[in-house]
Coordinates of C-alpha atoms in Angstrom, one line a residue:
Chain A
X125 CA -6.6 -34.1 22.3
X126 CA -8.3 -35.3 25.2
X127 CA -11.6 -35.7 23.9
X128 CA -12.3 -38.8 21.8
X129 CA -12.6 -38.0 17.8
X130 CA -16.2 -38.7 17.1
X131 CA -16.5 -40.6 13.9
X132 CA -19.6 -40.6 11.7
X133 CA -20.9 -43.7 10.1
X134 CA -23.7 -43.3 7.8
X135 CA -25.1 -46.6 6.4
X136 CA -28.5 -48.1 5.9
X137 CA -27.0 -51.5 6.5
X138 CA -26.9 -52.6 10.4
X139 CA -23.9 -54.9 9.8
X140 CA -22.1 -52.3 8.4
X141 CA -22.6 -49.9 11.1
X142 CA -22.0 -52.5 13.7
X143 CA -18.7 -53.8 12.3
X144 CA -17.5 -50.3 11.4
X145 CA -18.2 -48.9 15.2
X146 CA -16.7 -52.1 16.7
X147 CA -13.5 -51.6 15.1
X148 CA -13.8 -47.8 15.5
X149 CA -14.5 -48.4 19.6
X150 CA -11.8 -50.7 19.6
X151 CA -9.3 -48.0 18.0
X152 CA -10.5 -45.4 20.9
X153 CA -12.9 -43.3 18.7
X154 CA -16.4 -42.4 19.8
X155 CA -18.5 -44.1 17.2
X156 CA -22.1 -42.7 16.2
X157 CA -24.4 -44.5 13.6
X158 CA -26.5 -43.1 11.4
X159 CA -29.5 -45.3 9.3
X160 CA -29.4 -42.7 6.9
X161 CA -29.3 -39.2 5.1
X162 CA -31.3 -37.2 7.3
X163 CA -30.2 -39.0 10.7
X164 CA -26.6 -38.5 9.5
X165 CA -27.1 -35.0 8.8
X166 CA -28.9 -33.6 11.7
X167 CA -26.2 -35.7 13.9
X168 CA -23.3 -33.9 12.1
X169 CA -24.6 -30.7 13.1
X170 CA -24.9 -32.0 16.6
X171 CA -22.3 -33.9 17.0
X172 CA -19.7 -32.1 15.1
X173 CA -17.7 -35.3 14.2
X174 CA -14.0 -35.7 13.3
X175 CA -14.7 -37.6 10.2
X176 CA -17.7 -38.9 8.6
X177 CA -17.8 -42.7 6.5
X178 CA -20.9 -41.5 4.2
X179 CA -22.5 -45.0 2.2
X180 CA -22.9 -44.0 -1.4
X181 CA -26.2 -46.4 -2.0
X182 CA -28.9 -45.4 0.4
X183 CA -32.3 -45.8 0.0
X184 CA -34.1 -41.6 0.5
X185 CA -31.0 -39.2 0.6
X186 CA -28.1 -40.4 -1.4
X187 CA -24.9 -40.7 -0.6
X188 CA -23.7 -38.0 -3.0
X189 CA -26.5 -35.6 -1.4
X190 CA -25.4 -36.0 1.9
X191 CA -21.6 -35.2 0.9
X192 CA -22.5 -32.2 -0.7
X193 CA -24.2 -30.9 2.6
X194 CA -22.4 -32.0 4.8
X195 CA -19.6 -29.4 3.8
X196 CA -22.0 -27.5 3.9
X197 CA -23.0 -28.5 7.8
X198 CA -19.5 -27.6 8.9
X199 CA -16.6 -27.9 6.3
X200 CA -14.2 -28.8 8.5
X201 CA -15.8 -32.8 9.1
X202 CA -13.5 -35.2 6.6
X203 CA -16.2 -37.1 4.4
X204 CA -15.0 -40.3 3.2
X205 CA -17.2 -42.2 1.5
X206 CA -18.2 -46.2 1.2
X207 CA -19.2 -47.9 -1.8
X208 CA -20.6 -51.3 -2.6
X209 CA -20.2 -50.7 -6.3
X210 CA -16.7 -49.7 -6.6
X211 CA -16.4 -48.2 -10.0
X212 CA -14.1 -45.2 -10.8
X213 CA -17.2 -43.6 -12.0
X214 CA -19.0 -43.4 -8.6
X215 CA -15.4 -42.9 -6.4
X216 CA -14.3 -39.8 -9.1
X217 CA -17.3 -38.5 -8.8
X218 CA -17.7 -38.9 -4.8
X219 CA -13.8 -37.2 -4.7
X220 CA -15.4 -34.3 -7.1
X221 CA -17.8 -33.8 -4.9
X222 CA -15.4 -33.3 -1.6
X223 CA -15.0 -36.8 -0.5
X224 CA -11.5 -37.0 1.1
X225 CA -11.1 -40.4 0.2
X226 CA -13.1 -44.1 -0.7
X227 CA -13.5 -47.4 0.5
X228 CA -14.7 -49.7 -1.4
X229 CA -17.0 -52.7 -0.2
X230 CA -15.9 -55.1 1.2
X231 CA -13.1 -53.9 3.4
X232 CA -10.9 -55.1 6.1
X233 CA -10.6 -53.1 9.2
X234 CA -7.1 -52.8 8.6
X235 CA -8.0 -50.9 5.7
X236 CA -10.8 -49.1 7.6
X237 CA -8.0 -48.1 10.6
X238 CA -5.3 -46.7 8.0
X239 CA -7.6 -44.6 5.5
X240 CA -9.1 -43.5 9.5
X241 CA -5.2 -42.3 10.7
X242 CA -4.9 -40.6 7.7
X243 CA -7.8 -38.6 7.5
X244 CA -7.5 -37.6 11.5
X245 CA -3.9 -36.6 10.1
X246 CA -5.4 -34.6 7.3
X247 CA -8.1 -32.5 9.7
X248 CA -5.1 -31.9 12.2
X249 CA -3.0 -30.1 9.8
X250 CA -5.9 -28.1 8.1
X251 CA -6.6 -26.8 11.4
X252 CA -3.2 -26.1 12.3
X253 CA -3.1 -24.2 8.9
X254 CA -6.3 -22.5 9.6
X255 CA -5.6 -21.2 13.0
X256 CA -1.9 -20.2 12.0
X257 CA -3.4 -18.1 9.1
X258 CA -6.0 -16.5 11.3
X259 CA -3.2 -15.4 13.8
X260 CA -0.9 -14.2 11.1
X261 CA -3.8 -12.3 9.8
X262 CA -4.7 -10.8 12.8
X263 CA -1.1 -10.4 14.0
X264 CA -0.5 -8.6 10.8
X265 CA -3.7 -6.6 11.2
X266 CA -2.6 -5.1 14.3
X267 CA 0.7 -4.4 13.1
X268 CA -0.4 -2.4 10.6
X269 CA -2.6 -0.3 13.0
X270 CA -0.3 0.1 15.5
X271 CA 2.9 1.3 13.0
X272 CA 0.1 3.7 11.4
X273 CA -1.2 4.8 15.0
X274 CA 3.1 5.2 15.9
X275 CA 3.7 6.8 12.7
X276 CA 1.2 9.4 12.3
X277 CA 1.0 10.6 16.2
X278 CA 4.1 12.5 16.4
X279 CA 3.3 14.3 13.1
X280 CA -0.8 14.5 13.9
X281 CA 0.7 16.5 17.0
X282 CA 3.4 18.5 14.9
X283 CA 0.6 19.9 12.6
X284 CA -1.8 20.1 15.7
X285 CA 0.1 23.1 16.9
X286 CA 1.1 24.7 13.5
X287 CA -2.7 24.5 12.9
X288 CA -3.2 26.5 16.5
X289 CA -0.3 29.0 16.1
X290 CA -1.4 29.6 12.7
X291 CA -4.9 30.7 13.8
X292 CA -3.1 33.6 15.4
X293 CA -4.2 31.6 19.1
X294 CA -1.0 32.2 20.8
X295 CA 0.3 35.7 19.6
X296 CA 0.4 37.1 16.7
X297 CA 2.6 35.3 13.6
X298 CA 4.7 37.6 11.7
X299 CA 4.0 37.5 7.7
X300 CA 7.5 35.6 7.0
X301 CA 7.0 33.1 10.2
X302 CA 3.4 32.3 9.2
X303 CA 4.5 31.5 5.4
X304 CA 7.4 29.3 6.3
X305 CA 5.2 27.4 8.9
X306 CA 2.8 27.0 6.1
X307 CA 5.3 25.1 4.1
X308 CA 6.3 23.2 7.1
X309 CA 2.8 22.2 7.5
X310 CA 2.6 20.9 3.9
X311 CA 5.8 19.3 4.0
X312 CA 3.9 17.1 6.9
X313 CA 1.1 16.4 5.1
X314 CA 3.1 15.0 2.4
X315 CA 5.2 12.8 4.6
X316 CA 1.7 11.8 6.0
X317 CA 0.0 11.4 2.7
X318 CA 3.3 8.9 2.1
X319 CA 2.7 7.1 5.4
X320 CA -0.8 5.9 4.3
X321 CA -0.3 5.2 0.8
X322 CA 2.7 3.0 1.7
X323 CA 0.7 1.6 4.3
X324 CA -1.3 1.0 1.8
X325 CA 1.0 -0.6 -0.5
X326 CA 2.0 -3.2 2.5
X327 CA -1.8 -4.1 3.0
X328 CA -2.4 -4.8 -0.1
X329 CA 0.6 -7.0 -0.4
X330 CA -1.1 -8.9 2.5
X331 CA -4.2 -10.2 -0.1
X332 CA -6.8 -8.9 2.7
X333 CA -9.0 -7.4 -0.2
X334 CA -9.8 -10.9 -1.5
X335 CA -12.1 -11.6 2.1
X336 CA -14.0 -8.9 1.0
X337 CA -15.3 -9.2 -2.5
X338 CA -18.9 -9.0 -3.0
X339 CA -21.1 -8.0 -5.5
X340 CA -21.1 -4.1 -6.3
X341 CA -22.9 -1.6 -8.6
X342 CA -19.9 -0.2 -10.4
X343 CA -22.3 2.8 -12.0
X344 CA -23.4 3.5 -8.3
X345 CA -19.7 3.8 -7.2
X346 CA -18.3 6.1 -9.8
X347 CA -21.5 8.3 -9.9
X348 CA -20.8 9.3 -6.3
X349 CA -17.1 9.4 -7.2
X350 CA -18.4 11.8 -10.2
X351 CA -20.0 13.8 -7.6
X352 CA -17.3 14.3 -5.2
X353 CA -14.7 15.2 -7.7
X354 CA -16.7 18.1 -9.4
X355 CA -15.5 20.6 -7.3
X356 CA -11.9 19.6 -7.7
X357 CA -12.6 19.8 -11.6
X358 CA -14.1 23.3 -11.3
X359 CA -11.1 24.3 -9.9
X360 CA -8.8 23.1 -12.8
X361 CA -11.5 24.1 -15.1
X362 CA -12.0 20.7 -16.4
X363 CA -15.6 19.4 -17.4
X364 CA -16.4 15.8 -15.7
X365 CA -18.7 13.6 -17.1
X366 CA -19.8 9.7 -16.3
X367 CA -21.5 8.0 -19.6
X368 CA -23.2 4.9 -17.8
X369 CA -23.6 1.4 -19.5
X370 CA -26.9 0.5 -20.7
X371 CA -28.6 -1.8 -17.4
X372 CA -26.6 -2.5 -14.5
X373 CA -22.6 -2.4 -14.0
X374 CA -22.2 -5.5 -11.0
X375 CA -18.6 -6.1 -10.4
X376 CA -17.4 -8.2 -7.7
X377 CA -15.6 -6.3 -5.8
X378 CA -14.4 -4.1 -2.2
X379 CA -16.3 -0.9 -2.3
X380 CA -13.8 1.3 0.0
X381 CA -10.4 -0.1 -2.5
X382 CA -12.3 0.7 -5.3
X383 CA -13.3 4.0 -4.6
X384 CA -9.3 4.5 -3.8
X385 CA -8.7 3.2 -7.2
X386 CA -11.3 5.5 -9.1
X387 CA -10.8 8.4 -7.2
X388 CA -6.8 8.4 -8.0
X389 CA -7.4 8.1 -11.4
X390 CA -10.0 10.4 -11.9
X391 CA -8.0 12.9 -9.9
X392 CA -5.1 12.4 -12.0
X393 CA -7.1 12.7 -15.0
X394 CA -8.3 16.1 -13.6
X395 CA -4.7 17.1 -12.4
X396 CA -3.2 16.3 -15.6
X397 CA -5.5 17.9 -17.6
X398 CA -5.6 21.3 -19.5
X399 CA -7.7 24.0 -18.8
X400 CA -10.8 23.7 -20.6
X401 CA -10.3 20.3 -20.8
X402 CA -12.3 17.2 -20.4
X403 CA -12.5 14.1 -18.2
X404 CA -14.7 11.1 -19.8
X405 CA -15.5 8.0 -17.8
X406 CA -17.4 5.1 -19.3
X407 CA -18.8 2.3 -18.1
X408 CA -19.0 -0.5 -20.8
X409 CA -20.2 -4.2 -20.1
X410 CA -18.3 -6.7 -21.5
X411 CA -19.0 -11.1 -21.8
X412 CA -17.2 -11.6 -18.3
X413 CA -16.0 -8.1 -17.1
X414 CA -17.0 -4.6 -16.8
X415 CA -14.5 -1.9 -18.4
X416 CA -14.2 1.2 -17.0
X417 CA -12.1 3.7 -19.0
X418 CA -10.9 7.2 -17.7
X419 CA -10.4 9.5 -20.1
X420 CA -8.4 12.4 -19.9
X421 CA -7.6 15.3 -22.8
X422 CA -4.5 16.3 -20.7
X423 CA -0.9 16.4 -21.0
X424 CA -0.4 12.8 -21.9
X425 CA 2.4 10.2 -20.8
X426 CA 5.4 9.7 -23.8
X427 CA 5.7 6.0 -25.1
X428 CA 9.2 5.8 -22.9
X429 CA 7.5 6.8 -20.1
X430 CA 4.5 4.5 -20.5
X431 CA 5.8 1.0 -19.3
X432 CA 6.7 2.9 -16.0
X433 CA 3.3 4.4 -15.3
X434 CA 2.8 1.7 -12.8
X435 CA 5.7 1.3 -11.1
X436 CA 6.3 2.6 -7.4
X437 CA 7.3 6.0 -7.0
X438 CA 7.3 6.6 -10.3
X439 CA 6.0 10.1 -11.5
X440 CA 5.3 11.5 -14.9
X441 CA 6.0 14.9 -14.3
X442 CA 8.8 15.7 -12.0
X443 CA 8.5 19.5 -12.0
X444 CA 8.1 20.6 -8.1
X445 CA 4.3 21.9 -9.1
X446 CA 2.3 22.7 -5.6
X447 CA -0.7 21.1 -7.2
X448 CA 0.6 18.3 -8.3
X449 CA 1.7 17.1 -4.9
X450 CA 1.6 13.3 -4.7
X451 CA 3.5 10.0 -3.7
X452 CA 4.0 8.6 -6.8
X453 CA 2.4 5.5 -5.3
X454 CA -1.0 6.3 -6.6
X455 CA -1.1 4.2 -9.5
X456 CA 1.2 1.2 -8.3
X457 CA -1.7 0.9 -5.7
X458 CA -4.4 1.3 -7.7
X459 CA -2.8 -1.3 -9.6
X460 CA -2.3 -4.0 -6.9
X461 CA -6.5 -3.0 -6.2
X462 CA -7.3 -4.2 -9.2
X463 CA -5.1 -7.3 -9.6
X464 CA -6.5 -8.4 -6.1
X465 CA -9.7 -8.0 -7.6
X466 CA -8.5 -10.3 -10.4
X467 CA -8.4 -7.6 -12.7
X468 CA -6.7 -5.5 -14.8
X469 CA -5.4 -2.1 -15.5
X470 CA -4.0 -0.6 -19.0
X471 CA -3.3 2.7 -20.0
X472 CA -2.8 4.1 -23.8
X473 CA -1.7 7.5 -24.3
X474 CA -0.6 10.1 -26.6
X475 CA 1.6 13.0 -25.8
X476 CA 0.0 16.4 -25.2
X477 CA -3.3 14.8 -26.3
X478 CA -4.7 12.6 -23.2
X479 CA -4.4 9.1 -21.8
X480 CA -7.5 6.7 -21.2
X481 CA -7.0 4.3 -18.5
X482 CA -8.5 0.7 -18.7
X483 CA -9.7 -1.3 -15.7
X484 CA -11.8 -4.1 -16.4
X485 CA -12.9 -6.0 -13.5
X486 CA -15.3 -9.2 -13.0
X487 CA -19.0 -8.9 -13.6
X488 CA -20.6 -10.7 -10.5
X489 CA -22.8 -13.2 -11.6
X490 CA -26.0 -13.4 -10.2
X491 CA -25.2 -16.7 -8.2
X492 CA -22.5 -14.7 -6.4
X493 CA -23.9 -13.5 -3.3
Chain B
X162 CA -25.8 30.8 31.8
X163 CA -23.5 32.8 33.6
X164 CA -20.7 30.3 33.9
X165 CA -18.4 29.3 30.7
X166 CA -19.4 26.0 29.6
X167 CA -17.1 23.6 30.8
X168 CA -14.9 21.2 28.6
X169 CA -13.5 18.2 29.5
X170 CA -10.3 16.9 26.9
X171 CA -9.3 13.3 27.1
X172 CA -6.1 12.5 25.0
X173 CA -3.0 10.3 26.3
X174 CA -1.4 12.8 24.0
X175 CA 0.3 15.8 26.2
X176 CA 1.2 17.6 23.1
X177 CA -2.4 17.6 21.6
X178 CA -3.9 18.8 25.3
X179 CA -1.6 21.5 25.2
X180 CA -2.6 22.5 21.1
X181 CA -6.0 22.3 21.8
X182 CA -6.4 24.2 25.1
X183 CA -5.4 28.0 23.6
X184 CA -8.0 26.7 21.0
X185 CA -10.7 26.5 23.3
X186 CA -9.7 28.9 26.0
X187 CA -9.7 31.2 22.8
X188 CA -13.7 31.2 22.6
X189 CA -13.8 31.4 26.8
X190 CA -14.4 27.8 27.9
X191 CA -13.3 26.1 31.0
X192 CA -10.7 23.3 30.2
X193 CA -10.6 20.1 32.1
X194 CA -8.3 17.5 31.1
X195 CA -7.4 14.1 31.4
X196 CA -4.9 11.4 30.1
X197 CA -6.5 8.4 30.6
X198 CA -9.8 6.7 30.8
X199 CA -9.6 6.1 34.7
X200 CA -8.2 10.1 35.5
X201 CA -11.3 10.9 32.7
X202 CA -14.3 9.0 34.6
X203 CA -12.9 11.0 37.9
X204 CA -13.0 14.1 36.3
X205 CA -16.7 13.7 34.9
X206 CA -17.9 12.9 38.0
X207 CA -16.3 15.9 40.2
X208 CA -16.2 18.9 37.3
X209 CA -19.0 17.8 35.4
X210 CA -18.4 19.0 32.2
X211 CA -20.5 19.9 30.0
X212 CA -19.3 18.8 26.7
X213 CA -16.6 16.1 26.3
X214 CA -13.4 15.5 23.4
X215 CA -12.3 12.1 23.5
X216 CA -9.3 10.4 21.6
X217 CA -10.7 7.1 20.0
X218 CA -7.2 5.9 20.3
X219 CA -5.6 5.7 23.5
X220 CA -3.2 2.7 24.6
X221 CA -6.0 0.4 22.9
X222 CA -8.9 1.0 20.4
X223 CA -11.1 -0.3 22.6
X224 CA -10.4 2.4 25.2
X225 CA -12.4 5.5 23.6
X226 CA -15.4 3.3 22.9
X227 CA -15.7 1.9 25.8
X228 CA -15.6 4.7 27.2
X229 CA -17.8 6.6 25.5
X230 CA -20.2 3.3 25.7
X231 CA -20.1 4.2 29.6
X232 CA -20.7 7.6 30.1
X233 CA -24.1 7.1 27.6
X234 CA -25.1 4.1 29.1
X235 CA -23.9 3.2 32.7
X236 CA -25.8 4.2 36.2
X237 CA -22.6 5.6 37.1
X238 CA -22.7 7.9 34.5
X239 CA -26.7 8.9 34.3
X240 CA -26.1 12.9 35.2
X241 CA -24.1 12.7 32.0
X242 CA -26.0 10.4 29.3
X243 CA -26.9 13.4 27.3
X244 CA -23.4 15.1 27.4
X245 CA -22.2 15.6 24.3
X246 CA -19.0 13.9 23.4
X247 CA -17.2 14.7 20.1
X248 CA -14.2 11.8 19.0
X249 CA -11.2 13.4 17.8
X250 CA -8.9 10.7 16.4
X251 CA -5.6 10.7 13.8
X252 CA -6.9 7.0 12.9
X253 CA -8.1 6.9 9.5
X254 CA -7.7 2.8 9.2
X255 CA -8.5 0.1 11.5
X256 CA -7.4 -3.5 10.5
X257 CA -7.5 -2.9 6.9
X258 CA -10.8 -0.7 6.5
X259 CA -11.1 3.1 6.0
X260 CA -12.7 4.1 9.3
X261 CA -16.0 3.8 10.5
X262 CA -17.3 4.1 13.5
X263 CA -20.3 1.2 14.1
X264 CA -21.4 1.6 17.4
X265 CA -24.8 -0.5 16.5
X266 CA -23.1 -3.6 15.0
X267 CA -21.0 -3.9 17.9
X268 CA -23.6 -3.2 20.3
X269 CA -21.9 0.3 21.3
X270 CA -23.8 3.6 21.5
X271 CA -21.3 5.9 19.7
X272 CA -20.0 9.2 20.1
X273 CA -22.7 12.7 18.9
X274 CA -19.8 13.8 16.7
X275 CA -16.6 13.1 15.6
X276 CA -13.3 15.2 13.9
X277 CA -10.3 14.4 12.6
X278 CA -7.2 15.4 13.7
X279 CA -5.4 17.4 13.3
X280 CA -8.4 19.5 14.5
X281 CA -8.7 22.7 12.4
X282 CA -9.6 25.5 15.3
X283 CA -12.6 27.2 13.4
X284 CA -14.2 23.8 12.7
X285 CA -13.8 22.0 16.4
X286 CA -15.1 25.7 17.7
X287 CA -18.1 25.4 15.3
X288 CA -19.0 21.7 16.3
X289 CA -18.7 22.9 20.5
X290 CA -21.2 25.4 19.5
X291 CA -23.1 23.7 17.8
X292 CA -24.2 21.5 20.9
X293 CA -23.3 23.8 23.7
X294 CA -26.0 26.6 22.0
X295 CA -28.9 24.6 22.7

């Protein structure tokens, strides 16, 4: 680095400021003073210094108040803080609080200078580690666009001119050419239906859903789920309905993977299902989660079968039915969803009478914003 | 109006230019095209079309935006602000999020309509009508 580290020193006592910037100077750091709280805050948020030495007795602001903002101000400045009364009370509690480390009054500069190199050394490698997890992220990111973009164009193109030649827009399609191009067409949009949910899978993996957690109306989600699914229902003559949980449902959670997971499972739940069937959903607050069960009155998964449920390209039912077409990747996503959510997915089930799927997730709290 | 509307396609894609031409020729429209954003700005200027499909998704993201962000907002472009200009795009993610499109947050004006492909032909001749009517 070319610039000079700038190194805070907040202390009411002018000796102490003096001595500590003499020795600081001496060292090549840029040394700035502060009398106290206030001073040393609003120069950390100019300043942006390297480290900060933060005295734990001050007269107005305390020592411990100005630690806690001072993360705060810009967590990346390396509080370490001085004490005159050197108990393990006051330096636990300073390290609690985000201190990085404590010297105790008096010290020698020797002291001062290796606690200093050893801080500098610590805010070098967090920032290496930062800014090598930001380019990973992004680097992964990209990668992930760019195989989907690669992956699905060729196909996207394929189906482009089924879609055309099937419209009867270049000649006339004889019955036999126009059925096998119809199960060409669907064989694509399996293999495309594949692409994503693996992409999926690999995304997941990546832990990019934890960035995005905030606080959600559960009740809100799954009534617009509800809502979109009813015509799918109608069509496999299955009645849908959403029994809400008395006052609100907040989860912490991403809105767009959660709809994913809801909307497989209720699908499934419809799929699955016998005619004249029913799909239940119910939305039950519990002491630190919210349960959501999905209940189904359909063909049912055997106790073998049960454990596998989960598992990546596993399927239930094997039979080659056209409106049963999925991945078998459905529920091993919905899983990893919920676990990146820090919570968790069961399912009980009896054969030929239904399964009920369990996700419980965490309530937000009303601190969580 | 005497003349077919004229429709200009911009898609890096040779395949999808030559699915969707038949398409639109079908319902009698001029078809301009143009494989990237540079040939696509030419092409505006000299055949003036009057409604536009654009590929989000060209070499970069950025491309179809920008684009788009141009022809509504730049002097260059002023005889052709209120063109319509429908995004047709196979990308359903972008960096980890189902796909949106927000022009405001990122200070963009966006496209008037936008269409997935693969474009079904009854639906992308609906959505040309739609504007091209008026």
């Amino acid at each position: 680095m070319a610039e000079k580290p700038i190194i805070l020193v907040i202390d009411d006592e002018d000796a102490m400021r003096d001595s500590c910037s003499q020795i600081l100077a001496k060292d090549g750091f840029r040394a700035e003073t502060a009398e106290n709280g206030h001073v040393g805050l609003e120069k950390a948020r100019d300043l942006k210094p390297a480290l900060a030495l933060i005295d734990l007795k001050m007269p107005g602001l305390s020592g411990f108040e100005v630690l806690e903002r001072i993360k705060a101000i810009d967590p990346g400045i390396i509080p370490i803080v001085i004490t005159g009364y050197a108990t393990v009370e006051s330096a636990v509690e300073a390290m609690k609080k985000g201190a990085y480390d404590f010297l105790p009054k008096p010290f020698t500069p020797d002291e001062l200078r290796i606690i200093i190199r050893r801080a500098l050394e610590r805010r070098k490698l967090a920032f290496e580690a930062e800014s090598l997890r930001r380019e990973k992220k992004v680097m992964e990111e990209n990668f992930i666009t760019m195989v989907s973009h690669q992956l699905r164009s060729p196909l996207v193109a394929v189906q482009q001119y089924f879609e055309v030649i099937l419209a009867g827009m270049v000649g006339s399609v004889e019955d036999t050419q126009k059925d096998m191009m119809l199960r060409a067409r669907e064989r694509l949009e399996r293999l495309l239906h594949l692409i994503n949910d693996w992409l999926d899978m690999a995304r997941i993996s990546r832990g990019q859903i934890v960035d995005k957690l905030k606080p959600l109306a559960l009740d809100k989600l799954l009534d617009r789920q509800v809502e979109f699914m009813k015509p799918l229902a109608l069509e496999f003559r299955v009645g849908l309905e959403l029994r809400p949980a008395e006052g609100p449902a907040l989860v912490l959670g991403d809105e767009q993977s959660l709809e994913q997971v809801f909307s497989n499972l209720i699908t499934n739940a419809i799929k699955y299902n016998k005619p004249d069937g029913s799909v239940t959903i119910t939305i039950r607050a519990e002491d630190h989660t919210i349960l959501t069960e999905v209940t189904d009155t359909g063909i049912g998964i055997s106790r073998e079968h049960l454990p596998l449920v989960f598992d990546q390209f596993y399927r239930v039912s094997r039979r080659e039915d056209q409106k049963l077409k999925g991945t078998g990747l459905g529920l091993a996503i919905a899983k990893k969803i919920v676990e990146a959510h820090n919570g968790s997915i069961e399912v009980a089930s009896e054969l030929g009478r239904g399964s009920t799927f369990s996700v419980r997730l965490p309530k937000a709290e009303p601190e969580d914003k | 109006m005497n003349k077919s509307p004229k429709i200009l396609v911009i898609d890096d894609d040779p395949d999808f230019r030559a699915a969707v031409t038949p398409i639109l020729k079908s319902a009698l429209y001029d078809v301009v095209m143009a494989s990237n954003p540079q040939e696509a700005k030419e092409k505006i200027l000299v055949d003036k079309p009057d409604l536009i499909l654009l590929d989000i998704m060209m070499d970069s993201l950025f491309d179809g935006f920008s684009l788009c962000h141009a022809i509504k907002t730049s002097a260059e472009f002023k005889d052709f602000k209120d063109t319509p200009i429908i995004f047709v795009s196979a990308v359903k993610e972008i960096a980890g999020s189902r796909f949106q499109f927000k022009g405001d947050e990122e200070g963009m004006v966006g496209p008037d309509d936008y269409i997935d492909k693969p474009v079904k032909p009854d639906d992308l001749l609906a959505r040309i009508a739609k504007f091209l009517k008026k």
